[in-house]
Coordinates of C-alpha atoms and ligand atoms in Angstrom, one line a residue:
D69 CA 87.8 112.4 70.8
G70 CA 90.3 114.2 68.6
L71 CA 93.1 111.8 69.0
T72 CA 94.7 110.5 65.8
A73 CA 94.8 106.5 65.2
F74 CA 97.5 104.4 67.2
R75 CA 100.5 103.9 65.4
G76 CA 103.4 101.9 66.4
E77 CA 107.0 103.3 66.8
P78 CA 109.2 102.3 63.8
L79 CA 111.5 99.6 64.5
A80 CA 115.4 100.0 64.9
D81 CA 116.5 100.3 61.3
F82 CA 120.4 101.0 61.3
T83 CA 120.9 101.6 57.9
I84 CA 119.7 105.3 59.1
A85 CA 123.2 106.7 59.2
D86 CA 121.9 109.1 61.9
M87 CA 120.6 106.4 64.0
R88 CA 123.7 104.3 63.7
A89 CA 126.0 107.7 64.6
A90 CA 123.9 108.3 67.5
F91 CA 124.6 105.3 69.7
P92 CA 128.5 105.5 70.2
A93 CA 128.2 108.9 71.6
A94 CA 124.9 108.1 74.1
I95 CA 126.8 104.7 75.3
A96 CA 130.1 107.0 75.8
A97 CA 127.8 109.6 77.9
V98 CA 126.4 106.7 80.1
H99 CA 130.3 105.5 80.7
A100 CA 130.8 108.9 81.7
K101 CA 128.1 109.3 84.1
A102 CA 129.2 106.4 86.1
G103 CA 129.2 106.0 89.7
R104 CA 126.7 108.7 90.4
V105 CA 123.9 108.1 93.1
I106 CA 120.1 107.2 92.1
P107 CA 117.7 108.1 94.8
L108 CA 114.6 107.5 95.5
S109 CA 111.4 109.7 94.2
I110 CA 108.9 109.9 96.9
G111 CA 106.1 112.7 96.6
G112 CA 107.8 114.6 94.2
K113 CA 110.9 114.7 96.6
T114 CA 114.4 113.5 95.8
I115 CA 115.1 110.9 99.1
E116 CA 118.6 109.1 99.7
T117 CA 119.1 106.4 101.8
A118 CA 122.2 104.8 103.3
D119 CA 121.7 101.3 101.8
R120 CA 122.6 101.1 98.1
I121 CA 123.1 98.7 95.6
P122 CA 125.6 99.0 92.4
T123 CA 124.3 98.4 89.2
V124 CA 127.0 97.6 87.1
N125 CA 127.7 96.6 83.4
P126 CA 127.4 92.5 82.6
A127 CA 130.2 92.8 80.3
N128 CA 132.8 94.7 82.8
P129 CA 131.1 94.2 86.4
D130 CA 134.2 96.5 87.3
E131 CA 132.5 99.4 85.9
V132 CA 129.8 100.7 88.4
L133 CA 126.9 102.4 86.3
A134 CA 125.2 103.7 89.6
N135 CA 124.5 103.6 93.3
V136 CA 121.1 102.9 93.9
C137 CA 119.8 104.0 97.0
Q138 CA 117.2 101.0 98.5
A139 CA 113.9 101.7 100.4
G140 CA 113.1 100.3 103.8
I141 CA 110.1 99.6 105.5
S142 CA 109.6 103.4 106.1
E143 CA 110.5 104.4 102.9
V144 CA 107.5 102.4 101.4
D145 CA 105.5 103.9 104.2
A146 CA 106.2 106.9 102.8
A147 CA 105.9 106.0 99.3
I148 CA 102.2 104.7 100.1
A149 CA 101.5 107.7 102.3
A150 CA 102.4 110.0 99.5
A151 CA 100.4 107.6 96.5
K152 CA 97.2 107.9 99.1
A153 CA 97.3 111.5 99.4
A154 CA 97.4 112.1 95.8
F155 CA 94.8 109.6 94.7
G156 CA 91.5 111.3 95.4
P157 CA 92.5 114.2 92.8
W158 CA 94.2 112.3 90.3
R159 CA 91.4 110.0 90.3
D160 CA 88.8 113.0 89.7
K161 CA 90.3 114.0 86.5
T162 CA 88.9 113.1 83.1
P163 CA 90.4 110.1 81.5
R164 CA 91.3 112.7 78.6
E165 CA 93.8 115.0 81.1
R166 CA 95.1 111.9 82.1
A167 CA 96.0 110.7 78.7
E168 CA 97.8 113.7 77.8
V169 CA 100.0 113.2 80.5
L170 CA 101.2 109.9 78.4
L171 CA 101.4 111.6 75.4
K172 CA 103.5 114.2 76.5
A173 CA 105.5 111.0 78.0
A174 CA 105.6 109.2 74.6
A175 CA 107.0 112.5 73.0
I176 CA 109.7 112.8 75.9
A177 CA 110.7 109.1 75.7
R178 CA 110.7 109.7 72.0
R179 CA 113.0 112.4 72.0
E180 CA 115.2 110.6 74.4
I181 CA 115.0 107.2 72.6
V182 CA 118.6 106.6 71.6
A183 CA 120.1 108.0 75.0
L184 CA 117.5 105.8 76.9
S185 CA 118.6 102.8 74.6
A186 CA 122.1 103.4 75.5
V187 CA 121.6 102.8 79.1
Q188 CA 119.9 99.6 78.4
V189 CA 123.4 98.4 76.2
L190 CA 125.4 98.9 78.9
E191 CA 123.2 98.3 82.2
V192 CA 121.4 95.0 80.9
G193 CA 123.8 93.6 77.8
K194 CA 120.9 94.5 75.6
Q195 CA 121.8 94.7 71.9
W196 CA 121.8 98.1 69.9
D197 CA 118.4 97.0 68.0
Q198 CA 116.7 95.5 70.9
A199 CA 117.2 98.2 72.9
Y200 CA 116.0 100.5 71.0
N201 CA 112.9 98.3 70.5
D202 CA 112.2 98.2 73.8
V203 CA 112.1 101.8 74.1
G204 CA 109.8 102.0 71.2
E205 CA 107.7 99.5 72.8
A206 CA 107.7 101.6 76.1
I207 CA 106.5 104.6 73.5
D208 CA 103.8 102.2 72.0
F209 CA 102.6 101.5 75.3
L210 CA 102.2 105.3 76.4
E211 CA 100.2 106.3 73.3
Y212 CA 97.9 103.2 73.4
Y213 CA 97.0 103.0 76.8
A214 CA 96.3 107.2 76.6
R215 CA 93.6 106.3 73.8
E216 CA 92.2 103.2 75.4
A217 CA 91.9 105.1 78.3
V218 CA 89.8 107.7 76.9
R219 CA 87.9 104.9 74.6
I220 CA 87.1 103.2 78.0
G221 CA 86.7 106.2 79.5
T222 CA 83.2 107.6 78.4
P223 CA 80.2 106.4 80.9
R224 CA 78.2 104.2 78.8
R225 CA 74.9 103.7 78.6
M226 CA 73.2 100.3 79.3
G227 CA 69.5 99.1 78.1
R228 CA 66.6 101.6 77.0
E229 CA 64.3 101.0 79.6
P230 CA 61.3 104.0 79.8
G231 CA 62.1 106.1 82.9
E232 CA 65.5 104.9 84.2
K233 CA 69.1 105.9 83.2
N234 CA 71.8 103.3 83.6
H235 CA 75.7 104.6 83.3
L236 CA 78.6 102.3 83.3
F237 CA 81.9 103.6 84.0
Y238 CA 85.2 102.9 85.3
E239 CA 87.4 104.7 88.1
G240 CA 90.8 103.8 89.5
K241 CA 91.0 101.7 92.3
G242 CA 93.6 103.2 94.6
V243 CA 97.4 102.5 95.3
A244 CA 99.0 100.5 92.6
A245 CA 102.4 98.3 93.4
V246 CA 104.3 97.9 90.2
I247 CA 107.1 95.4 90.5
A248 CA 109.0 94.8 87.4
P249 CA 111.4 92.5 85.8
W250 CA 115.2 93.6 84.4
N251 CA 114.6 92.1 80.9
F252 CA 112.3 94.3 79.4
P253 CA 113.0 97.1 82.0
L254 CA 111.6 100.1 80.3
A255 CA 108.8 98.8 78.2
I256 CA 107.3 96.5 81.0
S257 CA 108.1 99.0 83.7
L258 CA 106.5 102.0 81.9
G259 CA 103.7 99.3 80.6
M260 CA 102.6 98.5 83.8
A261 CA 102.7 101.9 85.4
S262 CA 101.6 104.0 82.5
A263 CA 98.2 101.5 83.0
A264 CA 97.8 101.8 86.5
I265 CA 98.3 105.8 86.0
V266 CA 96.3 106.7 83.4
T267 CA 93.1 104.9 84.6
G268 CA 93.1 107.2 87.9
N269 CA 95.7 105.1 89.8
T270 CA 98.6 106.1 91.7
V271 CA 101.8 104.2 91.9
V272 CA 104.7 102.9 93.9
F273 CA 106.9 101.6 91.3
K274 CA 109.8 99.1 92.3
P275 CA 112.1 98.5 89.4
S276 CA 114.4 95.5 89.6
S277 CA 117.9 95.9 91.5
L278 CA 119.5 94.7 87.9
A279 CA 117.5 97.4 86.0
S280 CA 117.3 100.6 88.6
L281 CA 119.2 103.1 86.4
I282 CA 116.5 102.6 83.6
G283 CA 113.8 102.4 85.9
H284 CA 114.6 105.6 87.4
G285 CA 114.0 107.2 83.9
L286 CA 110.2 107.2 84.6
V287 CA 111.1 109.6 87.3
D288 CA 112.3 112.1 85.1
I289 CA 109.7 111.2 81.8
F290 CA 106.8 111.5 84.2
K291 CA 108.2 114.7 85.8
E292 CA 108.7 116.3 82.7
A293 CA 105.4 115.3 81.5
G294 CA 103.4 117.2 84.3
L295 CA 102.3 113.9 86.6
P296 CA 101.5 115.5 89.5
D297 CA 103.6 114.6 92.7
G298 CA 103.3 111.9 94.7
V299 CA 101.0 110.1 91.4
F300 CA 104.0 108.2 90.6
N301 CA 106.8 107.0 93.4
F302 CA 110.2 105.4 92.7
C303 CA 111.0 103.3 95.2
P304 CA 113.3 100.6 94.6
G305 CA 114.2 98.0 97.3
R306 CA 115.3 94.6 98.1
G307 CA 112.9 91.9 97.4
S308 CA 113.7 90.5 100.7
V309 CA 113.4 93.7 102.8
M310 CA 110.4 95.2 101.0
G311 CA 109.1 93.1 98.8
D312 CA 106.7 91.3 100.9
Y313 CA 105.9 94.4 102.9
L314 CA 104.9 96.3 100.0
V315 CA 102.6 93.5 98.7
E316 CA 101.1 93.1 102.0
H317 CA 100.2 96.5 102.9
P318 CA 97.0 97.5 103.6
A319 CA 96.4 100.7 101.1
I320 CA 97.4 98.7 98.6
S321 CA 94.9 97.9 95.9
T322 CA 96.4 96.5 93.0
I323 CA 99.5 94.5 92.3
A324 CA 101.0 94.6 88.6
F325 CA 103.7 92.4 88.6
T326 CA 106.0 90.8 85.7
G327 CA 108.7 88.2 86.7
S328 CA 109.2 85.0 87.4
M329 CA 106.5 82.1 88.5
D330 CA 107.9 81.7 91.9
V331 CA 108.0 85.4 93.0
G332 CA 104.2 85.5 90.8
L333 CA 102.6 82.9 93.2
R334 CA 104.1 84.2 96.2
I335 CA 103.1 87.8 95.4
I336 CA 99.6 85.8 94.9
E337 CA 99.5 84.1 98.2
K338 CA 100.4 87.2 100.1
A339 CA 98.1 89.1 98.6
A340 CA 95.2 87.1 99.5
K341 CA 95.5 87.6 103.2
V342 CA 93.2 90.7 104.6
H343 CA 95.7 92.8 107.1
P344 CA 94.1 94.9 109.8
G345 CA 93.2 98.2 108.1
Q346 CA 92.8 97.0 104.8
D347 CA 89.6 97.7 102.8
Y348 CA 90.3 96.7 99.4
C349 CA 90.6 93.1 98.4
K350 CA 93.6 92.9 96.5
R351 CA 93.8 92.4 92.7
V352 CA 96.8 90.9 91.6
I353 CA 97.9 91.4 87.6
A354 CA 101.3 88.8 87.6
E355 CA 102.6 87.8 83.8
M356 CA 105.3 85.0 84.9
G357 CA 107.8 83.0 83.0
G358 CA 107.5 80.6 79.7
K359 CA 109.4 77.5 78.5
N360 CA 108.5 78.3 74.9
A361 CA 108.2 75.9 71.7
I362 CA 109.1 76.5 68.2
I363 CA 107.8 73.2 66.0
V364 CA 109.5 72.7 62.5
D365 CA 107.2 70.7 60.1
D366 CA 108.9 68.1 57.7
D367 CA 107.9 70.8 55.2
A368 CA 109.0 74.1 56.7
D369 CA 111.0 77.1 54.9
L370 CA 114.3 76.2 56.5
D371 CA 115.5 79.5 55.4
E372 CA 113.2 81.0 57.8
A373 CA 112.4 78.5 60.6
V374 CA 116.5 78.4 60.8
L375 CA 117.0 82.1 61.5
G376 CA 113.6 82.6 63.3
V377 CA 114.5 79.7 65.8
A378 CA 118.3 81.0 66.2
Y379 CA 116.7 84.3 66.8
S380 CA 113.8 83.6 69.4
A381 CA 116.2 81.7 71.1
F382 CA 119.5 83.5 71.5
G383 CA 118.4 87.1 70.9
F384 CA 119.1 89.3 74.2
Q385 CA 121.1 85.7 75.5
G386 CA 117.8 84.0 75.4
Q387 CA 116.5 86.4 78.4
K388 CA 113.4 87.1 77.3
C389 CA 110.0 85.3 78.6
S390 CA 109.1 84.9 75.0
A391 CA 112.4 83.4 73.9
C392 CA 112.0 79.6 72.5
S393 CA 114.0 77.0 74.5
R394 CA 112.4 74.0 72.9
V395 CA 112.7 73.5 69.2
I396 CA 110.5 70.4 68.3
V397 CA 111.6 68.9 64.9
V398 CA 109.6 66.7 62.8
D399 CA 111.7 63.4 62.1
S400 CA 112.1 63.3 58.6
I401 CA 113.5 66.9 58.2
Y402 CA 115.4 66.7 61.4
E403 CA 118.9 65.9 59.8
R404 CA 118.7 68.9 57.4
F405 CA 117.4 71.0 60.1
T406 CA 120.1 70.7 62.8
A407 CA 123.0 70.5 60.6
R408 CA 121.8 74.5 59.5
L409 CA 120.7 75.3 62.8
K410 CA 124.4 74.6 63.9
E411 CA 125.9 76.4 60.9
A412 CA 123.8 79.3 62.1
C413 CA 124.6 79.4 65.7
E414 CA 128.5 78.8 65.1
S415 CA 128.0 81.9 63.3
M416 CA 126.6 84.5 65.7
K417 CA 129.2 86.6 66.9
I418 CA 129.4 86.6 70.8
G419 CA 130.9 89.5 72.7
P420 CA 129.7 93.1 74.8
A421 CA 126.3 94.5 73.3
E422 CA 128.5 97.7 73.2
D423 CA 129.6 96.5 69.8
P424 CA 126.8 95.7 67.2
A425 CA 128.5 93.4 65.3
N426 CA 128.1 91.0 68.5
A427 CA 124.6 89.1 68.3
M428 CA 124.7 87.5 71.6
G429 CA 126.2 89.3 74.5
P430 CA 126.9 88.5 78.8
V431 CA 123.8 87.4 80.7
V432 CA 122.5 90.2 83.1
D433 CA 124.6 88.9 86.3
A434 CA 126.3 86.5 88.2
S435 CA 123.8 84.2 89.5
Q436 CA 122.3 83.9 86.1
Q437 CA 125.4 83.1 84.7
A438 CA 126.0 80.3 87.4
K439 CA 122.3 79.0 86.6
V440 CA 123.1 78.9 82.9
R441 CA 126.6 76.8 83.2
E442 CA 124.5 74.3 85.6
Y443 CA 122.2 73.7 82.7
A444 CA 125.0 73.8 80.4
A445 CA 126.0 70.6 82.7
L446 CA 122.9 69.4 82.7
A447 CA 122.3 69.5 79.2
R448 CA 125.7 67.2 78.8
Q449 CA 123.9 64.6 80.8
E450 CA 120.5 64.5 79.8
G451 CA 121.3 64.8 75.7
K452 CA 123.9 65.1 73.3
I453 CA 125.7 68.8 72.9
L454 CA 125.2 69.9 69.5
V455 CA 126.9 73.2 69.7
E456 CA 128.3 74.8 72.9
R457 CA 130.3 78.3 72.8
G458 CA 131.5 80.4 75.1
L459 CA 133.6 83.4 75.4
D460 CA 136.4 83.7 77.8
A461 CA 136.5 87.2 79.0
K462 CA 135.8 89.1 82.0
G463 CA 132.1 89.7 82.3
Y464 CA 128.9 87.5 82.8
F465 CA 129.6 85.5 79.9
A466 CA 127.6 81.9 79.2
P467 CA 127.9 79.7 77.2
M468 CA 125.3 79.4 73.9
V469 CA 124.4 75.7 74.2
V470 CA 122.4 73.6 71.9
V471 CA 121.4 70.3 73.2
E472 CA 119.4 67.4 71.4
G473 CA 118.0 64.0 72.4
I474 CA 115.7 65.7 74.9
R475 CA 112.7 64.4 75.5
P476 CA 109.5 65.6 77.4
E477 CA 110.5 64.2 80.7
H478 CA 113.9 65.6 80.7
R479 CA 114.4 68.6 83.3
L480 CA 115.9 70.5 80.1
A481 CA 112.5 70.3 78.7
Q482 CA 110.5 71.7 81.8
E483 CA 112.3 74.3 83.6
E484 CA 112.3 77.6 82.4
I485 CA 116.4 78.4 82.1
F486 CA 116.3 82.0 80.7
G487 CA 119.4 81.8 79.4
P488 CA 121.1 80.9 76.1
V489 CA 120.1 76.8 76.0
L490 CA 118.4 75.7 73.6
S491 CA 117.0 72.0 73.5
V492 CA 116.2 70.4 70.7
M493 CA 113.6 67.3 70.5
R494 CA 113.3 65.4 67.6
A495 CA 109.3 64.1 67.4
K496 CA 107.7 61.4 65.3
S497 CA 105.2 63.3 63.5
F498 CA 103.5 66.9 63.8
D499 CA 101.1 65.4 66.0
E500 CA 103.7 64.3 68.3
A501 CA 105.2 67.7 68.3
I502 CA 102.3 69.6 69.3
E503 CA 101.5 67.1 72.2
W504 CA 105.0 67.8 73.3
A505 CA 105.0 71.5 72.7
M506 CA 101.9 71.4 75.1
S507 CA 103.9 69.3 77.5
T508 CA 104.8 71.9 80.2
R509 CA 102.8 74.1 82.9
Y510 CA 104.0 76.9 81.1
A511 CA 101.6 78.7 78.1
L512 CA 103.1 82.0 76.9
T513 CA 104.5 81.7 73.4
G514 CA 104.9 79.5 70.6
A515 CA 105.4 78.9 66.8
V516 CA 105.4 76.8 63.9
Y517 CA 106.8 76.7 60.5
S518 CA 104.7 74.4 58.0
R519 CA 103.2 75.0 54.7
S520 CA 100.7 72.3 55.3
P521 CA 97.3 74.6 56.0
R522 CA 96.1 71.5 57.8
H523 CA 99.0 71.4 60.4
L524 CA 98.4 75.1 60.9
E525 CA 94.7 74.7 61.7
K526 CA 95.9 72.2 64.2
A527 CA 98.3 74.3 65.6
R528 CA 95.8 77.3 66.4
K529 CA 93.4 75.0 67.9
E530 CA 95.2 72.6 70.1
F531 CA 99.1 74.5 70.4
R532 CA 97.2 76.6 73.5
V533 CA 99.7 79.6 74.4
G534 CA 99.0 83.0 74.8
N535 CA 100.5 84.2 71.9
L536 CA 101.1 81.8 68.9
Y537 CA 102.7 82.5 65.5
L538 CA 102.4 80.7 62.5
N539 CA 105.2 81.2 60.2
R540 CA 107.3 83.5 61.8
N541 CA 109.7 83.6 65.1
S542 CA 108.3 83.8 68.6
V543 CA 109.3 87.0 69.9
G544 CA 109.1 90.8 69.1
A545 CA 105.1 90.8 70.3
M546 CA 103.9 94.7 68.8
V547 CA 101.6 96.7 71.2
A548 CA 97.8 97.0 69.5
R549 CA 98.8 94.4 67.1
Q550 CA 99.9 91.3 69.3
P551 CA 98.4 92.1 72.9
F552 CA 100.7 89.9 75.0
G553 CA 100.5 87.3 77.8
G554 CA 100.0 84.0 78.8
S555 CA 98.0 81.3 80.5
K556 CA 98.5 78.2 82.8
M557 CA 101.5 79.0 84.9
S558 CA 102.8 82.1 82.7
G559 CA 99.8 84.4 84.0
V560 CA 96.8 85.9 85.2
G561 CA 97.0 89.0 83.3
S562 CA 95.1 90.0 80.4
K563 CA 97.2 90.9 77.5
A564 CA 99.7 94.1 77.7
G565 CA 98.9 96.2 74.8
G566 CA 95.7 94.9 74.2
P567 CA 92.2 96.2 74.8
D568 CA 91.1 94.3 78.0
Y569 CA 94.4 95.0 79.9
L570 CA 93.3 98.6 81.4
L571 CA 90.3 96.7 82.8
Q572 CA 92.4 95.5 85.4
F573 CA 93.1 98.5 86.8
V574 CA 89.6 99.9 87.4
D575 CA 86.6 99.5 89.2
P576 CA 83.4 99.1 87.0
R577 CA 80.8 100.9 88.6
V578 CA 77.1 101.5 87.4
V579 CA 74.3 104.3 88.2
T580 CA 70.7 104.4 87.9
E581 CA 68.5 107.0 88.1
N582 CA 64.9 107.0 88.0
T583 CA 63.9 110.2 85.5
Ligands
NAD855 P1 112.0 88.2 89.3 O1 110.6 87.4 89.5 O2 113.3 87.3 89.9 O3 111.8 89.6 89.7 C1 110.5 90.5 89.4 C2 110.4 91.5 90.1 O4 110.1 91.2 91.4 C3 111.9 92.4 91.0 O5 111.5 93.4 90.8 C4 112.3 91.6 92.2 O6 113.2 92.7 93.1 C5 110.9 91.6 92.5 N1 110.5 90.7 93.9 C6 111.7 89.7 94.3 N2 111.0 89.0 95.4 C7 110.0 89.8 95.6 C8 109.1 89.5 96.8 N3 109.1 88.7 97.9 N4 108.0 90.6 96.8 C9 107.9 91.6 95.7 N5 108.7 91.4 94.9 C10 110.1 90.8 94.7 O7 112.0 88.2 87.9 P2 113.3 88.6 87.0 O8 114.6 87.4 87.3 O9 113.4 90.1 86.8 O10 112.7 88.5 85.2 C11 112.9 87.2 85.0 C12 111.3 86.6 84.6 O11 110.4 87.2 84.2 C13 111.7 85.3 83.8 O12 110.9 84.2 84.6 C14 110.6 85.7 82.8 O13 109.9 84.5 82.0 C15 109.2 86.8 83.2 N6 109.0 87.6 82.5 C16 107.6 87.5 82.0 C17 107.1 88.3 81.3 C18 105.6 88.5 80.9 O14 105.1 88.9 80.3 N7 105.1 87.0 80.6 C19 107.8 89.3 80.8 C20 108.7 89.5 81.1 C21 109.7 88.8 81.9

């Protein structure tokens, strides 16, 4: 097919002087443009609405980075109409033609990688390296799905009966609603949107209001890549005003959602109801939350385990679906591990993500901040505080909390917090640790630090999560190497960045010809 084999983008490496030097300038450029209006983009046209939501810098909420126009019902109608009109011709292009657009988009994102990272540093408070790696992941999705679309795009001959020819092939379904979270604001948005687009669907994209400036980056990327008007429509809006309307709209055939369990379940329920004029049974891909555990066995390499747990729990302030929120430590190593974990946590610098010396920054908004504070208070009731560190500064800084004495029946062991709160659980044996790891209704990520082949084997079989990591941290899944996604209440999708993902966006068809 003339395509080179997929290779992932290199991760951020600030020993490279140019990369290090590029960030301050790119961040300054985002500051300089603060306050502009971000319009919708529907059918290739720019549309401004009167309802706007400011998107702010969480380290300094007085700084309004942009005022983002919000779609109401009529703009959703217009976006869906534009997507519907663009669908036929786009579906009928060859997979290779569609893949070319993704490859161009990847090249554009690669050229703009530092600029796109800088927006994340300011809009959601991501550390430099994490922002860079998010953009790298976005590029990986484009490159990988382009190749996957070509791979599955060739009709497959089925069976060898004489006198008959059977061909199985895949076709885009129609208009997809892509509804994204704020935490991997470019990677997840571009991943879901590009998967829908490359398989021949057209898209109405709703970014999170907390990351709409980053979301708007998709408009520029797809435009420059030559995507026809109407194939991608940028439609930020209030979940409360247009969320249900978009999901329930009879012209939507697919909903690709990543976000919280509550919203995901609501979407699944709403999408199940058939409305007048609807001729598609809607498919929902919902990637939802987690309550991820890392097990530290009695023979674990503590140098690795301490760093892995601290990074998984507090990188990007714990606001990753894959973040570690429970560490389950086997009794005999408990005191040694927790003493070192405490030291590691106390040594992490807290402050704005703009300064790369800071390992932990602000949480994304006031309501996340309030939520973390509530869980910090609950931690004092349910367990014993091992570490609690805050930053008395303007901005949505929330305390880093490590709490011990947590057991499976505690709320802290069950509820997704999505912030820098880590529960430490002391298990009497490795078997009990596995049992506790499995004691929530989520099943997204998990990790085990152990030197025992027997224990690792047991974990492989019984630690039933979507992505399990043995002797490493639980975050940072790589496209094509660690296809990502969970089961149970963590989701009903099949693995972003993996070989089954695109099949969720297509109708398989078979044509049989008597010859
Ligand atoms: P969220 O559920 O609050 O919002 C996600 C999106 O849904 C946003 O765009 C929001 O505006 C929209 N929305 C809200 N109400 C809606 C409605 N009624 N109809 C349609 N859309 C609606 O989630 P969030 O706070 O943006 O993201 C954090 C959550 O996402 C966490 O639970 C995290 O675990 C999860 N997450 C999961 C994965 C994964 O791959 N499994 C990845 C990243 C984040």
